[in-house]
Coordinates of C-alpha atoms (C1' of nucleotides) in Angstrom, one line a residue:
Chain A
M1474 CA 198.1 80.4 57.6
T1475 CA 195.4 77.8 58.4
Q1476 CA 194.0 75.8 55.5
A1477 CA 190.3 76.3 55.1
Q1478 CA 188.8 73.0 56.1
T1479 CA 186.2 71.3 54.0
L1480 CA 183.8 69.4 56.0
S1481 CA 182.6 65.9 55.3
K1482 CA 178.9 65.2 54.8
N1483 CA 178.1 64.2 58.4
Q1484 CA 180.3 66.9 59.9
Q1485 CA 178.4 69.5 57.8
I1486 CA 175.0 68.2 58.8
V1487 CA 175.9 68.2 62.5
L1488 CA 177.5 71.7 62.3
D1489 CA 174.5 73.1 60.6
I1490 CA 172.2 72.0 63.3
I1491 CA 174.4 73.3 66.1
E1492 CA 174.8 76.6 64.3
K1493 CA 171.1 77.0 63.9
A1494 CA 170.3 76.3 67.5
N1495 CA 170.4 79.2 69.9
S1496 CA 171.3 77.0 72.9
P1497 CA 173.6 74.1 73.5
L1498 CA 172.6 70.8 71.9
K1499 CA 173.1 67.4 73.3
A1500 CA 174.5 64.6 71.2
Y1501 CA 171.3 62.5 71.3
S1502 CA 169.1 65.5 70.5
I1503 CA 171.2 66.1 67.5
L1504 CA 170.9 62.4 66.6
F1505 CA 167.1 62.6 66.8
N1506 CA 167.1 65.6 64.6
V1507 CA 169.1 64.0 61.8
Q1508 CA 167.6 60.6 61.5
K1509 CA 165.6 61.8 58.5
K1510 CA 169.0 62.5 56.9
G1511 CA 170.1 58.9 57.2
I1512 CA 172.2 59.2 60.3
N1513 CA 171.2 56.4 62.6
A1514 CA 173.8 55.8 65.2
P1515 CA 175.4 57.8 68.1
Q1516 CA 178.8 57.0 66.8
Q1517 CA 178.2 59.0 63.7
I1518 CA 177.2 62.0 65.8
Y1519 CA 180.1 61.7 68.2
R1520 CA 182.6 61.3 65.4
A1521 CA 181.4 64.4 63.8
L1522 CA 181.4 66.3 67.1
D1523 CA 185.0 65.2 67.8
K1524 CA 186.2 66.5 64.5
L1525 CA 184.3 69.8 64.7
I1526 CA 185.8 70.3 68.2
E1527 CA 189.3 69.6 66.8
M1528 CA 188.7 72.2 64.1
G1529 CA 187.5 74.7 66.6
K1530 CA 184.1 75.0 64.9
I1531 CA 182.2 74.0 68.1
H1532 CA 182.9 73.7 71.8
K1533 CA 181.7 71.3 74.4
I1534 CA 180.0 72.8 77.5
E1535 CA 181.4 70.3 80.0
S1536 CA 179.0 71.0 82.8
K1537 CA 176.1 70.3 80.5
N1538 CA 177.4 67.7 78.1
A1539 CA 176.2 69.8 75.3
F1540 CA 177.7 71.5 72.3
V1541 CA 177.6 75.1 70.9
A1542 CA 178.9 76.7 67.7
C1543 CA 182.0 78.8 68.2
R1544 CA 181.2 82.5 67.9
S1545 CA 184.6 83.8 68.9
S1546 CA 187.8 84.5 67.1
D1547 CA 189.8 84.6 70.4
C1548 CA 189.6 81.0 71.2
E1549 CA 191.8 79.7 68.3
I1550 CA 191.1 76.0 68.0
S1551 CA 189.5 75.8 71.5
K1552 CA 192.7 76.6 73.4
A1553 CA 191.0 79.3 75.4
T1554 CA 187.3 79.0 76.0
A1555 CA 185.0 80.9 78.3
F1556 CA 181.2 80.7 78.7
S1557 CA 178.5 82.3 80.7
I1558 CA 175.7 79.9 81.6
C1559 CA 172.3 80.8 82.9
E1560 CA 171.4 78.6 85.8
N1561 CA 167.7 79.1 85.1
C1562 CA 167.1 78.9 81.4
E1563 CA 170.3 77.0 80.4
M1564 CA 171.3 79.7 77.9
V1565 CA 175.0 79.8 77.1
D1566 CA 177.0 82.6 75.7
E1567 CA 180.6 82.4 74.6
I1568 CA 182.6 85.1 76.3
S1569 CA 185.0 86.8 74.0
D1570 CA 187.2 89.1 76.1
T1571 CA 190.7 89.7 75.1
K1572 CA 191.9 90.8 78.5
L1573 CA 190.5 87.7 80.2
S1574 CA 191.8 85.5 77.5
K1575 CA 195.3 87.0 77.7
Y1576 CA 195.3 86.8 81.5
L1577 CA 194.4 83.2 81.6
S1578 CA 196.5 82.1 78.7
S1579 CA 199.6 83.5 80.4
F1580 CA 198.6 82.3 83.8
S1581 CA 201.1 80.0 85.6
D1582 CA 200.6 78.2 88.8
K1583 CA 202.7 78.5 92.0
K1584 CA 205.3 76.1 90.6
G1585 CA 205.6 78.3 87.5
T1586 CA 203.8 75.8 85.3
K1587 CA 202.1 77.2 82.2
F1588 CA 199.2 75.5 80.5
K1589 CA 198.3 74.7 77.0
R1590 CA 194.6 75.2 77.2
F1591 CA 191.8 76.2 79.5
N1592 CA 188.1 76.2 79.8
L1593 CA 186.1 78.5 82.0
E1594 CA 182.5 78.3 82.8
F1595 CA 180.7 81.1 84.7
F1596 CA 177.2 80.5 86.2
G1597 CA 174.6 83.1 87.0
L1598 CA 171.3 84.4 85.7
C1599 CA 171.0 85.8 82.2
K1600 CA 169.4 89.2 81.6
K1601 CA 166.0 87.7 80.8
C1602 CA 165.9 85.5 83.9
K1603 CA 166.9 88.2 86.3
Chain B
M2 CA 179.9 81.7 111.1
T3 CA 179.2 78.4 109.3
Q4 CA 178.0 75.5 111.4
A5 CA 180.3 72.5 111.4
Q6 CA 178.5 69.9 109.4
T7 CA 178.2 66.4 110.6
L8 CA 178.2 63.9 107.9
S9 CA 175.9 60.9 107.5
K10 CA 177.3 57.4 107.4
N11 CA 177.4 57.1 103.6
Q12 CA 178.6 60.7 103.1
Q13 CA 181.5 59.9 105.5
I14 CA 182.4 56.7 103.7
V15 CA 182.4 58.4 100.3
L16 CA 184.4 61.4 101.6
D17 CA 187.0 59.2 103.2
I18 CA 187.7 57.4 100.0
I19 CA 187.9 60.6 98.0
E20 CA 190.2 62.2 100.5
K21 CA 192.5 59.2 100.5
A22 CA 192.8 59.1 96.8
N23 CA 195.5 61.2 95.1
S24 CA 193.6 61.6 91.9
P25 CA 190.0 62.2 90.9
L26 CA 187.7 59.3 91.5
K27 CA 184.7 58.3 89.3
A28 CA 181.4 57.5 90.9
Y29 CA 181.4 53.9 89.9
S30 CA 185.0 53.3 91.0
I31 CA 183.9 54.7 94.4
L32 CA 180.9 52.3 94.3
F33 CA 183.2 49.3 93.6
N34 CA 185.4 50.3 96.5
V35 CA 182.6 50.5 99.1
Q36 CA 180.6 47.4 98.3
K37 CA 182.3 45.7 101.2
K38 CA 180.8 48.4 103.4
G39 CA 177.3 47.5 102.3
I40 CA 176.7 50.2 99.7
N41 CA 175.4 48.5 96.7
A42 CA 173.7 51.0 94.4
P43 CA 174.9 54.0 92.3
Q44 CA 172.1 56.1 93.9
Q45 CA 173.7 55.9 97.2
I46 CA 177.0 57.2 95.8
Y47 CA 175.4 59.9 93.8
R48 CA 173.4 61.1 96.7
A49 CA 176.4 61.3 98.9
L50 CA 178.4 63.1 96.2
D51 CA 175.6 65.7 95.7
K52 CA 175.6 66.5 99.4
L53 CA 179.4 66.7 99.7
I54 CA 179.5 69.1 96.7
E55 CA 176.8 71.2 98.4
M56 CA 178.9 71.3 101.5
G57 CA 182.0 72.2 99.6
K58 CA 183.8 69.1 100.8
I59 CA 184.5 67.9 97.3
H60 CA 184.4 69.2 93.7
K61 CA 183.4 67.7 90.5
I62 CA 186.0 67.9 87.6
E63 CA 183.5 68.4 84.8
S64 CA 185.8 67.4 82.0
K65 CA 186.4 64.1 83.6
N66 CA 183.2 63.2 85.4
A67 CA 185.3 62.7 88.5
F68 CA 185.5 63.9 92.0
V69 CA 188.2 65.3 94.2
A70 CA 188.4 66.5 97.8
C71 CA 188.6 70.2 98.4
R72 CA 192.1 71.3 99.4
S73 CA 191.4 75.0 99.2
S74 CA 190.0 77.6 101.5
D75 CA 189.5 80.1 98.7
C76 CA 186.6 78.4 97.0
E77 CA 184.1 78.7 99.8
I78 CA 181.3 76.2 99.0
S79 CA 182.5 75.8 95.5
K80 CA 181.7 79.3 94.2
A81 CA 185.1 79.7 92.7
T82 CA 187.0 76.6 91.6
A83 CA 190.1 76.2 89.5
F84 CA 192.1 73.1 88.6
S85 CA 195.1 72.1 86.7
I86 CA 194.7 68.8 84.9
C87 CA 197.5 66.8 83.4
E88 CA 196.6 65.6 79.9
N89 CA 198.9 62.7 80.2
C90 CA 198.6 61.1 83.7
E91 CA 195.2 62.6 84.5
M92 CA 196.5 64.2 87.7
V93 CA 194.5 67.0 89.1
D94 CA 195.5 69.8 91.4
E95 CA 193.3 72.4 92.9
I96 CA 194.6 75.9 92.2
S97 CA 194.4 78.2 95.1
D98 CA 195.4 81.6 93.9
T99 CA 193.9 84.6 95.6
K100 CA 194.6 86.9 92.8
L101 CA 193.1 84.7 90.2
S102 CA 190.1 84.0 92.4
K103 CA 189.5 87.7 93.0
Y104 CA 189.9 88.5 89.3
L105 CA 187.4 86.0 88.2
S106 CA 184.9 86.5 91.1
S107 CA 184.7 90.1 90.2
F108 CA 184.6 89.6 86.4
S109 CA 181.7 90.9 84.5
D110 CA 180.8 90.4 80.9
K111 CA 180.4 93.1 78.3
K112 CA 176.8 93.7 79.3
G113 CA 178.1 94.2 82.9
T114 CA 176.6 91.0 84.2
K115 CA 178.3 89.5 87.2
F116 CA 178.3 85.8 88.0
K117 CA 177.6 83.8 91.1
R118 CA 180.0 81.1 90.5
F119 CA 182.7 79.8 88.1
N120 CA 184.7 76.8 87.4
L121 CA 188.0 76.9 85.6
E122 CA 190.0 73.9 84.2
F123 CA 193.5 74.3 82.9
F124 CA 195.1 71.6 80.8
G125 CA 198.7 70.8 80.2
L126 CA 201.5 68.5 81.4
C127 CA 202.3 68.1 85.1
K128 CA 205.9 68.2 86.3
K129 CA 206.3 64.5 86.2
C130 CA 205.0 64.1 82.7
K131 CA 207.1 66.9 81.1
Chain C
dT586 C1' 195.9 54.0 39.4
dA587 C1' 197.8 51.9 43.5
dA588 C1' 198.3 52.9 48.1
dC589 C1' 196.9 55.2 52.0
dA590 C1' 194.2 58.1 55.1
dA591 C1' 189.8 59.7 56.4
dA592 C1' 185.1 59.0 56.8
dT593 C1' 181.0 56.1 57.0
dG594 C1' 177.6 52.5 58.5
dT595 C1' 176.5 49.3 61.8
dT596 C1' 175.9 46.3 65.9
dA597 C1' 177.0 45.9 70.4
dT598 C1' 178.2 47.5 74.8
dA599 C1' 180.3 50.4 78.4
dT600 C1' 179.8 54.3 81.4
dT601 C1' 177.5 57.9 83.8
dA602 C1' 173.3 59.4 86.1
dT603 C1' 168.4 59.7 87.7
dA604 C1' 163.4 58.1 88.8
dA605 C1' 160.5 56.2 91.9
dC606 C1' 159.0 54.1 96.1
dA607 C1' 159.2 52.1 100.6
dC608 C1' 161.4 52.4 104.9
dT609 C1' 164.5 54.2 108.8
dT610 C1' 166.9 57.5 111.4
dT611 C1' 167.6 62.0 113.2
dG612 C1' 166.2 66.4 114.7
dT613 C1' 162.7 69.8 116.2
dT614 C1' 159.0 71.5 118.7
dA615 C1' 154.7 71.4 121.0
Chain D
dT1493 C1' 158.4 62.7 125.4
dA1494 C1' 155.1 62.2 121.7
dA1495 C1' 154.3 63.7 117.3
dC1496 C1' 155.8 65.4 113.2
dA1497 C1' 159.0 66.8 109.6
dA1498 C1' 163.3 66.5 107.4
dA1499 C1' 167.1 64.0 105.9
dG1500 C1' 169.0 59.8 104.9
dT1501 C1' 168.9 54.8 103.4
dG1502 C1' 168.1 50.7 100.5
dT1503 C1' 166.5 48.9 96.3
dT1504 C1' 164.9 48.0 91.6
dA1505 C1' 164.6 49.8 87.3
dT1506 C1' 165.8 52.6 83.6
dA1507 C1' 167.5 56.9 81.2
dA1508 C1' 171.2 59.4 79.2
dT1509 C1' 175.9 59.8 77.6
dA1510 C1' 179.7 57.7 75.2
dT1511 C1' 182.9 54.3 73.1
dA1512 C1' 184.6 49.6 70.9
dA1513 C1' 185.2 47.0 67.0
dC1514 C1' 184.8 45.8 62.4
dA1515 C1' 183.6 45.9 57.5
dT1516 C1' 183.1 49.1 53.8
dT1517 C1' 183.4 53.4 51.1
dT1518 C1' 185.2 57.8 49.7
dG1519 C1' 188.8 61.0 49.0
dT1520 C1' 193.8 62.2 48.4
dT1521 C1' 198.3 61.9 46.8
dA1522 C1' 202.4 59.7 45.0

DNA sequence: TAACAAATGTTATATTATAACACTTTGTTA
DNA sequence: TAACAAAGTGTTATAATATAACATTTGTTA
């Protein structure tokens, strides 16, 4: 039973912007968007981003240094994330596929080592760009 | 039949260093290591890195902004890469698992879209750190 | 309400990566 | 082999991404 998290002011501002966006946002583009709200420094953005990631509210797209809102229920606090990324228009979709998620969560390497967490990024062309 | 690639001077220098390392190297740490060899600027490193990635000689670990030599034959010009990353000591191993590679290479999302390329990063503790 | 944890605001700086331009070397082909 | 194109090099400058450190405020809980 996870406690419903209440967000701090800056966390809520940053999350709102990311949720409204339909593509991944970069930290500095978030910063430029919130300067009217009194947030002036990168630190304030990065701190909010860190907490939102911890809470599983957003994910970082590592290959793009950009952030998207979590749309999945599978990934439970970002232990198991998968994305499709369009190489042309930069669009990113979170992949929510129980079979894939189970397969990778239970994957172990040749030494039998299991892992706590994974992040998978697929690249190709989205429907529009094909 | 792929043509054996001959490397340029800088490409060879950078590749040598990455191959000798037993953990991922960052661009600027490569730079500091080769200044005695007359390479002075980040550009020179990044250009070599880009080409080496294109050739499939090295891979970028996206979550660490670091580079490792390719030890796999599965990944054919970096179309299908998977790594295990120790959260404690930062060690990275390339995962070479035919089944995993086939499964992910033929994966398609719910709209039936297939992808050209993927990168998978697993996180956990390595044998030493457990 | 005292004590502690979490979040904030701020300045400064570290780290990662690319732009732009002049020049050289290498490879191709007429 | 001369002429040209393509790839690579060297260099200066700067853009983009991210963290350190510290003083203060807010929120929580004993």
